[in-house]
Amino acid sequence: MCGIVAISGVEKAAEQAYLALYALQHRGQEAAGIVTFDGTTSRSHKGRGLVSDVFSAETLSGLRGDVAVGHTRYSTAGGNDISNAQPLTARFARGDLALAHNGNLTNHLDLRARLVADGAIIRSSADSEALVHLIAKSKHYGVDAQVDDALSQLEGAFSVVISVDATIYAACDPRGFRPLVLGRKGSGHVVASETCALDILGAEYVRDLQPGEVLRIRDGKVEPLRQLKRAQPPAPCIFELVYFARPDSRLWGVSVDRARRAFGQRLAREHPVEADAVIAVPDSANSAALGFAEESGIPFELGLLRNHYVGRTFIQPHQEDRDFGARMKYNPVREIVDGRRVVIVDDSLVRGTTSKSLVRMLRQVGAAEVHFRIGSPPVRWPCFYGIDMPTRRELIGAELEISEIAAKLGVDSLGYLSLEGMTEAVAEAGPYCTACFSGEYPAPLVDVEKGLASPEGPLRC
Ligand code: AMP
């Protein structure tokens, strides 16, 4: 997953983009970058690591201009090589281009093969690079038409911001998989992955981009370009609400905190249990655990502490890092757990590795019973639309029955929220993409169908 931002017509746009990326850090921790344009020159700074490590006051002040595009990355398609860090930049016939993409294109290998056959020189393994080439090589007349032509050739998930000199384009794929919001700051505009990025800038939320919408922003004006052929129905990613987005954001008009609380409340109704304390796997399951506690009447306790100086475990791409991260990240509070029956609530179960160590830790400090409750259904299928899920055979829910998973985790009971329960709880913004739970993929998996990519899930380098 990635976080993206575009700033138009706001002084010191790089500083604004930096703050926005800082708020979007949870969406990717491998690399960050900002590209600005000052009316004549574009400047770029990118690097590996956290936003606060990549930029200094000095690098930011060198990024002059009132137009900026920014990106914070974790790898889905492509590895974490610096050549994959975004925004991607190019100088083409119509100006300086910078592009930041959130999502995953399901036909990028097909596009890439065609582009290479046509003479393109590909510099990264990122799926987003195809879009840069498609824009530059489009035979349509004028930048608007070239952007539009390029976007219409993409399949899969893309929320994207592009600058061509001082013009910003912001677009969402026809199914609207990934969030993208428009905000206003003074006489300028901000486009960002989540509303929490608008909040940090003191920008006013205007609206969400609609599926298939392409906006052009320049000189203080926001104008719609031709709508991409809209898919019916749209398919925003429900996993954004389950896990990925920040609880203080609103996505597609839904408060992430409210959504997770509703998941927790339904979970308590679907899988009731007698216990002394409800504890969350912090921080992503806090809202769901509060919902569970409210509905069940079992007190919510801060029974697990998270070390905030360790990054999100899954975002580190290699297995050794992830196991190490899980052990480093959490510690139970003995006084809350010892001799008590605890319900531990997590937002999702993916590999089951974190959960397994958590159960062991709770038992080590004397838990009398451990009941695991999950605020979403079993993750059974890989994501081809941009969530960094492991391949199918690594998913604990892929083949096993619930009772087998419970035995693996070593719990007294295990309960998952049902698919219906989850989608009904947030029905106002549905229907959703639920592919990781249901195996129903709303956008064609072109590369998989053509035998160019593995059905096991997007390859990571
Ligand atoms: P595990 O117990 O190993 O299955 O890990 C589950 C934990 O990973 C949960 O606490 C989730 O909050 C978190 N998680 C779920 N999906 C992802 C993802 N795509 N990237 C990073 N973390 C995730």
Short mmCIF file of C-alpha atoms and ligand atoms in Angstrom, two decimals:
data_model
loop_
_atom_site.label_atom_id
_atom_site.label_comp_id
_atom_site.label_asym_id
_atom_site.label_seq_id
_atom_site.Cartn_x
_atom_site.Cartn_y
_atom_site.Cartn_z
CA MET A 1 0.00 0.00 0.00
CA CYS A 2 1.12 3.56 -0.44
CA GLY A 3 0.21 7.07 0.60
CA ILE A 4 -0.01 9.80 -2.01
CA VAL A 5 -0.46 13.56 -1.95
CA ALA A 6 -0.58 16.45 -4.41
CA ILE A 7 -0.47 20.12 -3.54
CA SER A 8 -1.48 22.86 -5.95
CA GLY A 9 -1.24 26.60 -5.40
CA VAL A 10 -0.03 26.51 -1.80
CA GLU A 11 3.20 28.30 -0.86
CA LYS A 12 6.08 26.07 0.15
CA ALA A 13 4.25 23.10 -1.25
CA ALA A 14 7.09 20.74 -0.28
CA GLU A 15 6.54 21.45 3.41
CA GLN A 16 2.84 20.77 2.99
CA ALA A 17 3.53 17.54 1.14
CA TYR A 18 5.99 16.52 3.85
CA LEU A 19 3.39 17.00 6.57
CA ALA A 20 0.79 15.11 4.56
CA LEU A 21 3.20 12.21 4.00
CA TYR A 22 4.01 12.25 7.69
CA ALA A 23 0.30 11.72 8.40
CA LEU A 24 0.20 8.97 5.76
CA GLN A 25 3.27 7.17 7.08
CA HIS A 26 1.18 4.16 8.12
CA ARG A 27 0.49 3.48 4.43
CA GLY A 28 4.13 2.72 3.63
CA GLN A 29 7.45 2.89 5.37
CA GLU A 30 9.99 1.76 2.82
CA ALA A 31 10.61 4.94 0.88
CA ALA A 32 9.31 8.47 0.49
CA GLY A 33 9.66 11.21 -2.06
CA ILE A 34 8.51 14.69 -3.06
CA VAL A 35 8.73 16.43 -6.42
CA THR A 36 8.01 20.16 -6.73
CA PHE A 37 7.61 22.61 -9.57
CA ASP A 38 8.30 26.35 -9.20
CA GLY A 39 7.08 27.65 -12.55
CA THR A 40 10.23 26.82 -14.45
CA THR A 41 12.08 23.97 -12.78
CA SER A 42 11.06 20.72 -11.14
CA ARG A 43 13.05 19.31 -8.24
CA SER A 44 12.92 15.92 -6.64
CA HIS A 45 14.10 14.29 -3.45
CA LYS A 46 13.53 10.62 -2.66
CA GLY A 47 15.03 8.15 -0.28
CA ARG A 48 14.59 4.90 1.56
CA GLY A 49 13.02 4.86 5.01
CA LEU A 50 10.57 6.91 7.04
CA VAL A 51 9.39 10.32 5.89
CA SER A 52 11.15 12.03 8.80
CA ASP A 53 14.43 10.29 7.90
CA VAL A 54 14.27 10.98 4.18
CA PHE A 55 13.76 14.75 4.46
CA SER A 56 15.64 17.42 6.39
CA ALA A 57 14.85 21.13 6.73
CA GLU A 58 17.55 21.68 4.13
CA THR A 59 16.21 19.24 1.53
CA LEU A 60 12.71 20.64 2.01
CA SER A 61 13.78 24.25 1.55
CA GLY A 62 15.56 23.26 -1.66
CA LEU A 63 12.31 21.87 -3.07
CA ARG A 64 10.89 25.18 -4.23
CA GLY A 65 7.49 25.92 -5.68
CA ASP A 66 3.78 25.91 -4.96
CA VAL A 67 3.11 22.61 -6.72
CA ALA A 68 4.16 19.27 -5.22
CA VAL A 69 3.52 15.58 -5.56
CA GLY A 70 4.52 13.17 -2.79
CA HIS A 71 4.54 9.47 -2.09
CA THR A 72 5.25 7.09 0.73
CA ARG A 73 5.81 3.55 -0.36
CA TYR A 74 5.79 -0.04 0.56
CA SER A 75 6.39 -2.57 -2.11
CA THR A 76 3.62 -4.45 -3.82
CA ALA A 77 4.63 -4.76 -7.45
CA GLY A 78 8.38 -4.29 -7.63
CA GLY A 79 10.81 -4.52 -4.75
CA ASN A 80 12.12 -1.94 -2.33
CA ASP A 81 14.96 -0.88 -4.60
CA ILE A 82 15.42 2.90 -4.67
CA SER A 83 14.63 2.95 -8.40
CA ASN A 84 11.08 2.02 -7.39
CA ALA A 85 10.71 4.95 -4.98
CA GLN A 86 8.11 7.45 -6.11
CA PRO A 87 7.15 9.98 -7.36
CA LEU A 88 8.45 8.63 -10.65
CA THR A 89 9.78 11.45 -12.79
CA ALA A 90 10.29 11.98 -16.50
CA ARG A 91 10.86 14.83 -18.89
CA PHE A 92 8.78 14.37 -21.99
CA ALA A 93 7.65 16.44 -24.94
CA ARG A 94 5.04 18.34 -22.92
CA GLY A 95 7.02 19.10 -19.76
CA ASP A 96 8.26 17.66 -16.49
CA LEU A 97 6.14 14.85 -15.20
CA ALA A 98 5.95 13.42 -11.66
CA LEU A 99 3.68 10.57 -10.72
CA ALA A 100 2.62 8.99 -7.41
CA HIS A 101 0.49 5.86 -7.46
CA ASN A 102 -1.40 3.94 -4.82
CA GLY A 103 -2.77 0.56 -5.83
CA ASN A 104 -1.63 -2.23 -8.07
CA LEU A 105 -2.18 -2.59 -11.79
CA THR A 106 -3.34 -6.03 -12.81
CA ASN A 107 -2.16 -5.66 -16.41
CA HIS A 108 1.20 -4.01 -15.90
CA LEU A 109 3.28 -6.95 -17.15
CA ASP A 110 1.19 -7.07 -20.27
CA LEU A 111 1.57 -3.31 -20.75
CA ARG A 112 5.28 -3.52 -20.00
CA ALA A 113 5.81 -6.25 -22.62
CA ARG A 114 4.03 -4.12 -25.20
CA LEU A 115 5.99 -1.01 -24.25
CA VAL A 116 9.32 -2.83 -24.39
CA ALA A 117 8.44 -4.34 -27.77
CA ASP A 118 7.76 -0.77 -28.84
CA GLY A 119 11.21 0.41 -27.77
CA ALA A 120 10.57 1.74 -24.25
CA ILE A 121 13.47 1.55 -21.80
CA ILE A 122 12.09 0.47 -18.43
CA ARG A 123 14.07 1.70 -15.44
CA SER A 124 12.24 0.21 -12.47
CA SER A 125 10.26 -2.88 -11.57
CA ALA A 126 7.35 -0.74 -10.32
CA ASP A 127 4.02 -1.29 -12.05
CA SER A 128 3.44 2.48 -12.06
CA GLU A 129 6.23 3.06 -14.58
CA ALA A 130 4.00 1.74 -17.34
CA LEU A 131 1.72 4.73 -16.80
CA VAL A 132 4.58 7.21 -17.28
CA HIS A 133 5.46 5.61 -20.62
CA LEU A 134 1.84 5.41 -21.73
CA ILE A 135 1.39 9.14 -21.09
CA ALA A 136 4.62 10.14 -22.85
CA LYS A 137 4.03 7.88 -25.84
CA SER A 138 0.32 8.59 -26.30
CA LYS A 139 -0.51 9.81 -29.78
CA HIS A 140 -3.43 11.86 -28.49
CA TYR A 141 -3.26 15.62 -28.75
CA GLY A 142 -2.41 17.62 -25.62
CA VAL A 143 -1.53 16.55 -22.11
CA ASP A 144 -5.14 16.17 -20.92
CA ALA A 145 -5.87 13.74 -23.73
CA GLN A 146 -2.59 11.88 -23.25
CA VAL A 147 -3.25 11.40 -19.53
CA ASP A 148 -6.76 10.29 -20.26
CA ASP A 149 -5.61 7.90 -23.00
CA ALA A 150 -2.98 6.37 -20.69
CA LEU A 151 -5.34 5.95 -17.76
CA SER A 152 -7.94 4.26 -19.90
CA GLN A 153 -5.44 1.46 -20.71
CA LEU A 154 -4.90 0.50 -17.08
CA GLU A 155 -6.61 -2.39 -15.31
CA GLY A 156 -6.73 -2.92 -11.58
CA ALA A 157 -6.36 -0.46 -8.75
CA PHE A 158 -5.03 3.04 -9.11
CA SER A 159 -5.45 6.18 -7.17
CA VAL A 160 -2.91 8.42 -8.76
CA VAL A 161 -1.66 12.01 -8.69
CA ILE A 162 0.42 13.34 -11.57
CA SER A 163 2.02 16.71 -12.12
CA VAL A 164 2.95 17.96 -15.56
CA ASP A 165 4.75 21.23 -14.87
CA ALA A 166 2.22 23.25 -12.85
CA THR A 167 -0.83 21.14 -13.69
CA ILE A 168 -1.98 18.40 -11.34
CA TYR A 169 -4.05 15.44 -12.46
CA ALA A 170 -5.77 13.27 -9.86
CA ALA A 171 -7.52 10.07 -10.84
CA CYS A 172 -9.22 7.07 -9.40
CA ASP A 173 -9.75 3.75 -11.17
CA PRO A 174 -13.25 2.89 -12.38
CA ARG A 175 -13.95 0.69 -9.34
CA GLY A 176 -12.56 3.17 -6.83
CA PHE A 177 -10.49 0.54 -5.01
CA ARG A 178 -8.27 3.00 -3.17
CA PRO A 179 -9.35 6.16 -1.38
CA LEU A 180 -8.47 9.63 -2.65
CA VAL A 181 -9.83 12.88 -1.25
CA LEU A 182 -9.87 16.46 -2.44
CA GLY A 183 -9.29 19.30 0.00
CA ARG A 184 -8.92 23.05 -0.14
CA LYS A 185 -6.31 25.16 1.58
CA GLY A 186 -6.68 28.90 1.11
CA SER A 187 -6.87 29.45 -2.63
CA GLY A 188 -5.00 26.19 -3.29
CA HIS A 189 -5.88 22.51 -3.31
CA VAL A 190 -4.72 19.27 -1.77
CA VAL A 191 -5.37 15.72 -2.96
CA ALA A 192 -4.45 12.94 -0.56
CA SER A 193 -5.04 9.28 0.20
CA GLU A 194 -6.83 9.94 3.48
CA THR A 195 -8.52 12.79 5.29
CA CYS A 196 -5.96 12.59 8.13
CA ALA A 197 -3.52 14.22 5.68
CA LEU A 198 -5.93 17.13 5.16
CA ASP A 199 -6.31 17.52 8.92
CA ILE A 200 -2.60 17.91 9.55
CA LEU A 201 -2.47 20.68 6.92
CA GLY A 202 -5.53 22.48 8.26
CA ALA A 203 -7.08 21.91 4.82
CA GLU A 204 -10.82 21.71 4.42
CA TYR A 205 -12.27 18.43 3.12
CA VAL A 206 -14.16 19.03 -0.12
CA ARG A 207 -15.06 15.52 -1.27
CA ASP A 208 -13.88 12.04 -2.19
CA LEU A 209 -12.92 11.39 -5.77
CA GLN A 210 -15.50 9.19 -7.43
CA PRO A 211 -14.64 5.88 -9.12
CA GLY A 212 -13.36 6.61 -12.63
CA GLU A 213 -13.02 10.33 -12.00
CA VAL A 214 -10.11 12.32 -13.45
CA LEU A 215 -9.58 15.86 -12.16
CA ARG A 216 -7.28 18.55 -13.47
CA ILE A 217 -6.14 21.17 -10.99
CA ARG A 218 -4.36 24.37 -11.93
CA ASP A 219 -4.51 28.11 -11.25
CA GLY A 220 -6.83 27.54 -8.30
CA LYS A 221 -9.41 25.69 -10.40
CA VAL A 222 -10.52 22.07 -10.20
CA GLU A 223 -11.98 20.76 -13.45
CA PRO A 224 -13.25 17.28 -14.25
CA LEU A 225 -11.76 15.63 -17.34
CA ARG A 226 -13.52 12.85 -19.18
CA GLN A 227 -14.77 10.18 -16.81
CA LEU A 228 -13.02 6.82 -17.24
CA LYS A 229 -15.45 4.11 -18.24
CA ARG A 230 -17.12 3.42 -14.94
CA ALA A 231 -17.39 -0.14 -13.66
CA GLN A 232 -20.68 -1.14 -12.14
CA PRO A 233 -20.82 -1.61 -9.28
CA PRO A 234 -17.78 0.18 -7.79
CA ALA A 235 -15.60 -1.82 -5.42
CA PRO A 236 -13.83 0.18 -2.72
CA CYS A 237 -11.47 -2.03 -0.72
CA ILE A 238 -13.07 -3.06 2.56
CA PHE A 239 -9.65 -3.99 3.96
CA GLU A 240 -8.89 -0.25 4.09
CA LEU A 241 -11.66 0.01 6.69
CA VAL A 242 -10.68 -3.21 8.46
CA TYR A 243 -6.99 -2.51 8.85
CA PHE A 244 -5.19 -0.15 6.59
CA ALA A 245 -6.51 3.37 7.01
CA ARG A 246 -6.09 5.47 10.12
CA PRO A 247 -9.09 5.47 12.46
CA ASP A 248 -9.22 9.27 12.44
CA SER A 249 -9.77 9.26 8.66
CA ARG A 250 -13.06 9.16 6.81
CA LEU A 251 -13.07 6.98 3.70
CA TRP A 252 -15.88 7.16 1.15
CA GLY A 253 -17.92 9.02 3.74
CA VAL A 254 -17.38 6.33 6.39
CA SER A 255 -15.53 7.03 9.63
CA VAL A 256 -12.86 4.35 9.97
CA ASP A 257 -13.23 4.38 13.75
CA ARG A 258 -17.02 3.93 13.51
CA ALA A 259 -16.61 1.15 10.96
CA ARG A 260 -14.22 -0.78 13.20
CA ARG A 261 -16.43 -0.29 16.24
CA ALA A 262 -19.36 -1.62 14.27
CA PHE A 263 -17.26 -4.65 13.25
CA GLY A 264 -16.43 -5.24 16.92
CA GLN A 265 -20.05 -4.92 18.02
CA ARG A 266 -21.22 -7.39 15.39
CA LEU A 267 -18.40 -9.73 16.30
CA ALA A 268 -19.56 -9.71 19.93
CA ARG A 269 -23.07 -10.63 18.79
CA GLU A 270 -21.88 -13.32 16.39
CA HIS A 271 -19.35 -14.89 18.79
CA PRO A 272 -20.28 -14.14 22.40
CA VAL A 273 -18.07 -15.43 25.21
CA GLU A 274 -17.90 -15.20 28.99
CA ALA A 275 -14.72 -13.41 30.00
CA ASP A 276 -13.22 -10.89 32.42
CA ALA A 277 -11.45 -8.50 30.06
CA VAL A 278 -11.40 -7.47 26.41
CA ILE A 279 -8.00 -6.49 25.13
CA ALA A 280 -6.96 -5.20 21.72
CA VAL A 281 -3.97 -5.96 19.59
CA PRO A 282 -2.87 -2.35 19.48
CA ASP A 283 -3.27 -0.08 17.61
CA SER A 284 -5.15 -1.30 14.57
CA ALA A 285 -7.67 -3.34 16.60
CA ASN A 286 -8.35 -0.74 19.31
CA SER A 287 -11.63 0.47 17.79
CA ALA A 288 -12.89 -3.07 17.09
CA ALA A 289 -12.03 -4.16 20.64
CA LEU A 290 -13.88 -1.14 22.05
CA GLY A 291 -16.89 -2.11 19.95
CA PHE A 292 -16.69 -5.68 21.28
CA ALA A 293 -16.46 -4.42 24.87
CA GLU A 294 -19.40 -2.02 24.45
CA GLU A 295 -21.62 -4.70 22.99
CA SER A 296 -20.64 -7.53 25.35
CA GLY A 297 -20.44 -5.47 28.54
CA ILE A 298 -17.01 -7.01 29.28
CA PRO A 299 -14.58 -4.26 30.37
CA PHE A 300 -11.98 -3.06 27.88
CA GLU A 301 -8.48 -3.16 29.36
CA LEU A 302 -5.09 -2.05 28.08
CA GLY A 303 -3.66 -5.54 28.43
CA LEU A 304 -1.16 -5.42 25.59
CA LEU A 305 1.32 -2.67 25.06
CA ARG A 306 2.90 -1.87 21.76
CA ASN A 307 6.34 -0.47 21.31
CA HIS A 308 5.80 2.47 18.99
CA TYR A 309 9.37 2.59 17.83
CA VAL A 310 9.01 -0.64 15.84
CA GLY A 311 7.39 -0.31 12.42
CA ARG A 312 4.33 -2.18 11.23
CA THR A 313 5.51 -5.78 11.08
CA PHE A 314 4.18 -6.77 7.67
CA ILE A 315 5.68 -3.82 5.92
CA GLN A 316 9.15 -5.26 6.32
CA PRO A 317 9.31 -7.44 3.24
CA HIS A 318 11.34 -10.42 4.47
CA GLN A 319 10.19 -13.25 6.71
CA GLU A 320 13.08 -12.97 9.20
CA ASP A 321 12.32 -9.30 9.79
CA ARG A 322 8.65 -10.00 10.35
CA ASP A 323 9.09 -12.68 13.02
CA PHE A 324 11.61 -10.55 14.80
CA GLY A 325 9.25 -7.57 14.62
CA ALA A 326 6.35 -9.48 16.23
CA ARG A 327 8.44 -10.39 19.26
CA MET A 328 9.83 -6.89 19.55
CA LYS A 329 6.51 -5.15 19.18
CA TYR A 330 4.13 -6.29 21.92
CA ASN A 331 4.24 -6.96 25.65
CA PRO A 332 1.33 -8.03 27.89
CA VAL A 333 0.49 -6.32 31.21
CA ARG A 334 0.68 -9.13 33.78
CA GLU A 335 -1.61 -7.39 36.29
CA ILE A 336 -4.44 -7.30 33.74
CA VAL A 337 -4.02 -10.81 32.38
CA ASP A 338 -2.88 -13.01 35.29
CA GLY A 339 -5.58 -15.46 36.40
CA ARG A 340 -8.22 -13.92 34.11
CA ARG A 341 -10.24 -15.01 31.12
CA VAL A 342 -9.31 -12.65 28.31
CA VAL A 343 -10.85 -11.91 24.94
CA ILE A 344 -8.16 -10.69 22.60
CA VAL A 345 -9.47 -8.82 19.55
CA ASP A 346 -7.50 -8.32 16.35
CA ASP A 347 -8.69 -6.65 13.17
CA SER A 348 -7.52 -9.49 10.90
CA LEU A 349 -5.58 -12.72 10.81
CA VAL A 350 -3.16 -13.05 7.95
CA ARG A 351 -0.29 -15.47 8.49
CA GLY A 352 -1.19 -16.11 12.10
CA THR A 353 2.39 -15.58 13.20
CA THR A 354 1.81 -12.48 15.32
CA SER A 355 -1.33 -13.94 16.85
CA LYS A 356 0.40 -17.15 17.78
CA SER A 357 3.15 -15.34 19.66
CA LEU A 358 0.59 -13.09 21.35
CA VAL A 359 -1.35 -16.09 22.64
CA ARG A 360 1.85 -17.61 23.97
CA MET A 361 2.76 -14.35 25.68
CA LEU A 362 -0.69 -14.09 27.32
CA ARG A 363 -0.41 -17.64 28.65
CA GLN A 364 3.10 -16.94 29.94
CA VAL A 365 1.75 -14.13 32.13
CA GLY A 366 -0.99 -16.35 33.54
CA ALA A 367 -4.11 -15.94 31.37
CA ALA A 368 -6.73 -18.43 32.60
CA GLU A 369 -8.43 -18.55 29.18
CA VAL A 370 -7.61 -16.91 25.86
CA HIS A 371 -10.46 -16.28 23.42
CA PHE A 372 -9.42 -14.82 20.09
CA ARG A 373 -11.90 -12.68 18.16
CA ILE A 374 -11.20 -11.28 14.69
CA GLY A 375 -12.96 -8.20 13.33
CA SER A 376 -13.07 -9.56 9.76
CA PRO A 377 -13.53 -12.94 8.03
CA PRO A 378 -10.63 -15.33 7.33
CA VAL A 379 -8.19 -13.86 4.79
CA ARG A 380 -8.10 -16.61 2.18
CA TRP A 381 -6.94 -15.01 -1.04
CA PRO A 382 -4.07 -12.80 -2.14
CA CYS A 383 -4.67 -9.16 -3.00
CA PHE A 384 -3.90 -8.10 -6.56
CA TYR A 385 -5.08 -4.55 -5.98
CA GLY A 386 -2.35 -3.16 -3.77
CA ILE A 387 -2.60 -4.55 -0.24
CA ASP A 388 0.66 -6.24 0.67
CA MET A 389 -0.72 -9.67 1.45
CA PRO A 390 1.44 -12.75 1.44
CA THR A 391 0.92 -15.40 -1.21
CA ARG A 392 -2.00 -17.78 -0.77
CA ARG A 393 -0.11 -20.65 0.74
CA GLU A 394 1.22 -18.42 3.53
CA LEU A 395 -2.29 -17.36 4.62
CA ILE A 396 -3.39 -19.25 7.71
CA GLY A 397 -7.05 -19.00 6.64
CA ALA A 398 -6.50 -20.24 3.08
CA GLU A 399 -7.12 -23.94 3.60
CA LEU A 400 -7.67 -24.57 7.30
CA GLU A 401 -11.00 -24.94 9.12
CA ILE A 402 -11.63 -22.53 11.99
CA SER A 403 -11.06 -25.32 14.52
CA GLU A 404 -7.69 -26.11 12.93
CA ILE A 405 -6.68 -22.45 13.07
CA ALA A 406 -7.73 -22.30 16.73
CA ALA A 407 -5.54 -25.31 17.45
CA LYS A 408 -2.58 -23.72 15.65
CA LEU A 409 -2.96 -20.52 17.63
CA GLY A 410 -3.41 -22.41 20.88
CA VAL A 411 -6.59 -20.57 21.94
CA ASP A 412 -9.60 -21.68 23.97
CA SER A 413 -11.93 -20.34 21.29
CA LEU A 414 -11.73 -18.47 18.01
CA GLY A 415 -14.40 -16.41 16.26
CA TYR A 416 -14.25 -14.46 13.01
CA LEU A 417 -16.71 -11.79 11.91
CA SER A 418 -18.82 -13.12 9.02
CA LEU A 419 -18.54 -11.64 5.52
CA GLU A 420 -22.19 -10.55 5.65
CA GLY A 421 -21.74 -9.07 9.12
CA MET A 422 -18.76 -7.06 7.94
CA THR A 423 -20.30 -5.70 4.75
CA GLU A 424 -23.65 -4.95 6.41
CA ALA A 425 -21.92 -2.97 9.16
CA VAL A 426 -20.64 -0.46 6.58
CA ALA A 427 -23.30 -0.91 3.90
CA GLU A 428 -23.55 2.84 3.22
CA ALA A 429 -20.36 2.87 1.09
CA GLY A 430 -20.75 -0.61 -0.43
CA PRO A 431 -20.68 -2.85 -2.30
CA TYR A 432 -17.00 -3.43 -1.62
CA CYS A 433 -14.10 -5.38 -2.98
CA THR A 434 -13.89 -8.33 -0.58
CA ALA A 435 -11.51 -10.38 -2.73
CA CYS A 436 -9.08 -11.26 0.08
CA PHE A 437 -11.97 -12.80 2.01
CA SER A 438 -14.24 -14.09 -0.75
CA GLY A 439 -11.93 -14.77 -3.71
CA GLU A 440 -14.21 -12.66 -5.91
CA TYR A 441 -11.96 -10.33 -7.85
CA PRO A 442 -13.91 -7.40 -9.27
CA ALA A 443 -11.26 -6.23 -11.78
CA PRO A 444 -9.80 -8.70 -14.29
CA LEU A 445 -6.44 -10.19 -13.35
CA VAL A 446 -5.05 -9.70 -16.84
CA ASP A 447 -1.44 -10.67 -16.11
CA VAL A 448 -2.55 -13.82 -14.28
CA GLU A 449 -4.97 -14.77 -17.05
CA LYS A 450 -2.22 -14.33 -19.65
CA GLY A 451 0.16 -16.50 -17.64
CA LEU A 452 2.50 -13.55 -17.00
CA ALA A 453 1.93 -13.46 -13.23
CA SER A 454 1.37 -16.09 -10.57
CA PRO A 455 -2.16 -16.70 -9.27
CA GLU A 456 -0.53 -17.10 -5.85
CA GLY A 457 -0.26 -13.32 -5.54
CA PRO A 458 1.81 -10.42 -6.84
CA LEU A 459 5.50 -11.17 -6.85
CA ARG A 460 7.77 -9.29 -4.53
CA CYS A 461 11.42 -8.94 -5.36
P1 AMP B 1 -0.78 -12.41 11.89
O1 AMP B 1 -1.14 -12.74 13.30
O2 AMP B 1 0.63 -12.77 11.62
O3 AMP B 1 -1.74 -12.96 10.94
O4 AMP B 1 -0.82 -10.84 11.76
C1 AMP B 1 -2.03 -10.18 11.89
C2 AMP B 1 -1.74 -8.75 12.16
O5 AMP B 1 -1.20 -8.10 10.99
C3 AMP B 1 -2.99 -8.01 12.53
O6 AMP B 1 -2.72 -7.41 13.78
C4 AMP B 1 -3.20 -6.96 11.48
O7 AMP B 1 -3.45 -5.75 12.14
C5 AMP B 1 -1.90 -6.91 10.73
N1 AMP B 1 -2.10 -6.88 9.26
C6 AMP B 1 -3.11 -7.37 8.55
N2 AMP B 1 -2.92 -7.18 7.23
C7 AMP B 1 -1.76 -6.55 7.09
C8 AMP B 1 -1.02 -6.06 5.97
N3 AMP B 1 -1.46 -6.24 4.73
N4 AMP B 1 0.12 -5.39 6.21
C9 AMP B 1 0.57 -5.26 7.47
N5 AMP B 1 -0.07 -5.72 8.55
C10 AMP B 1 -1.23 -6.35 8.39
#
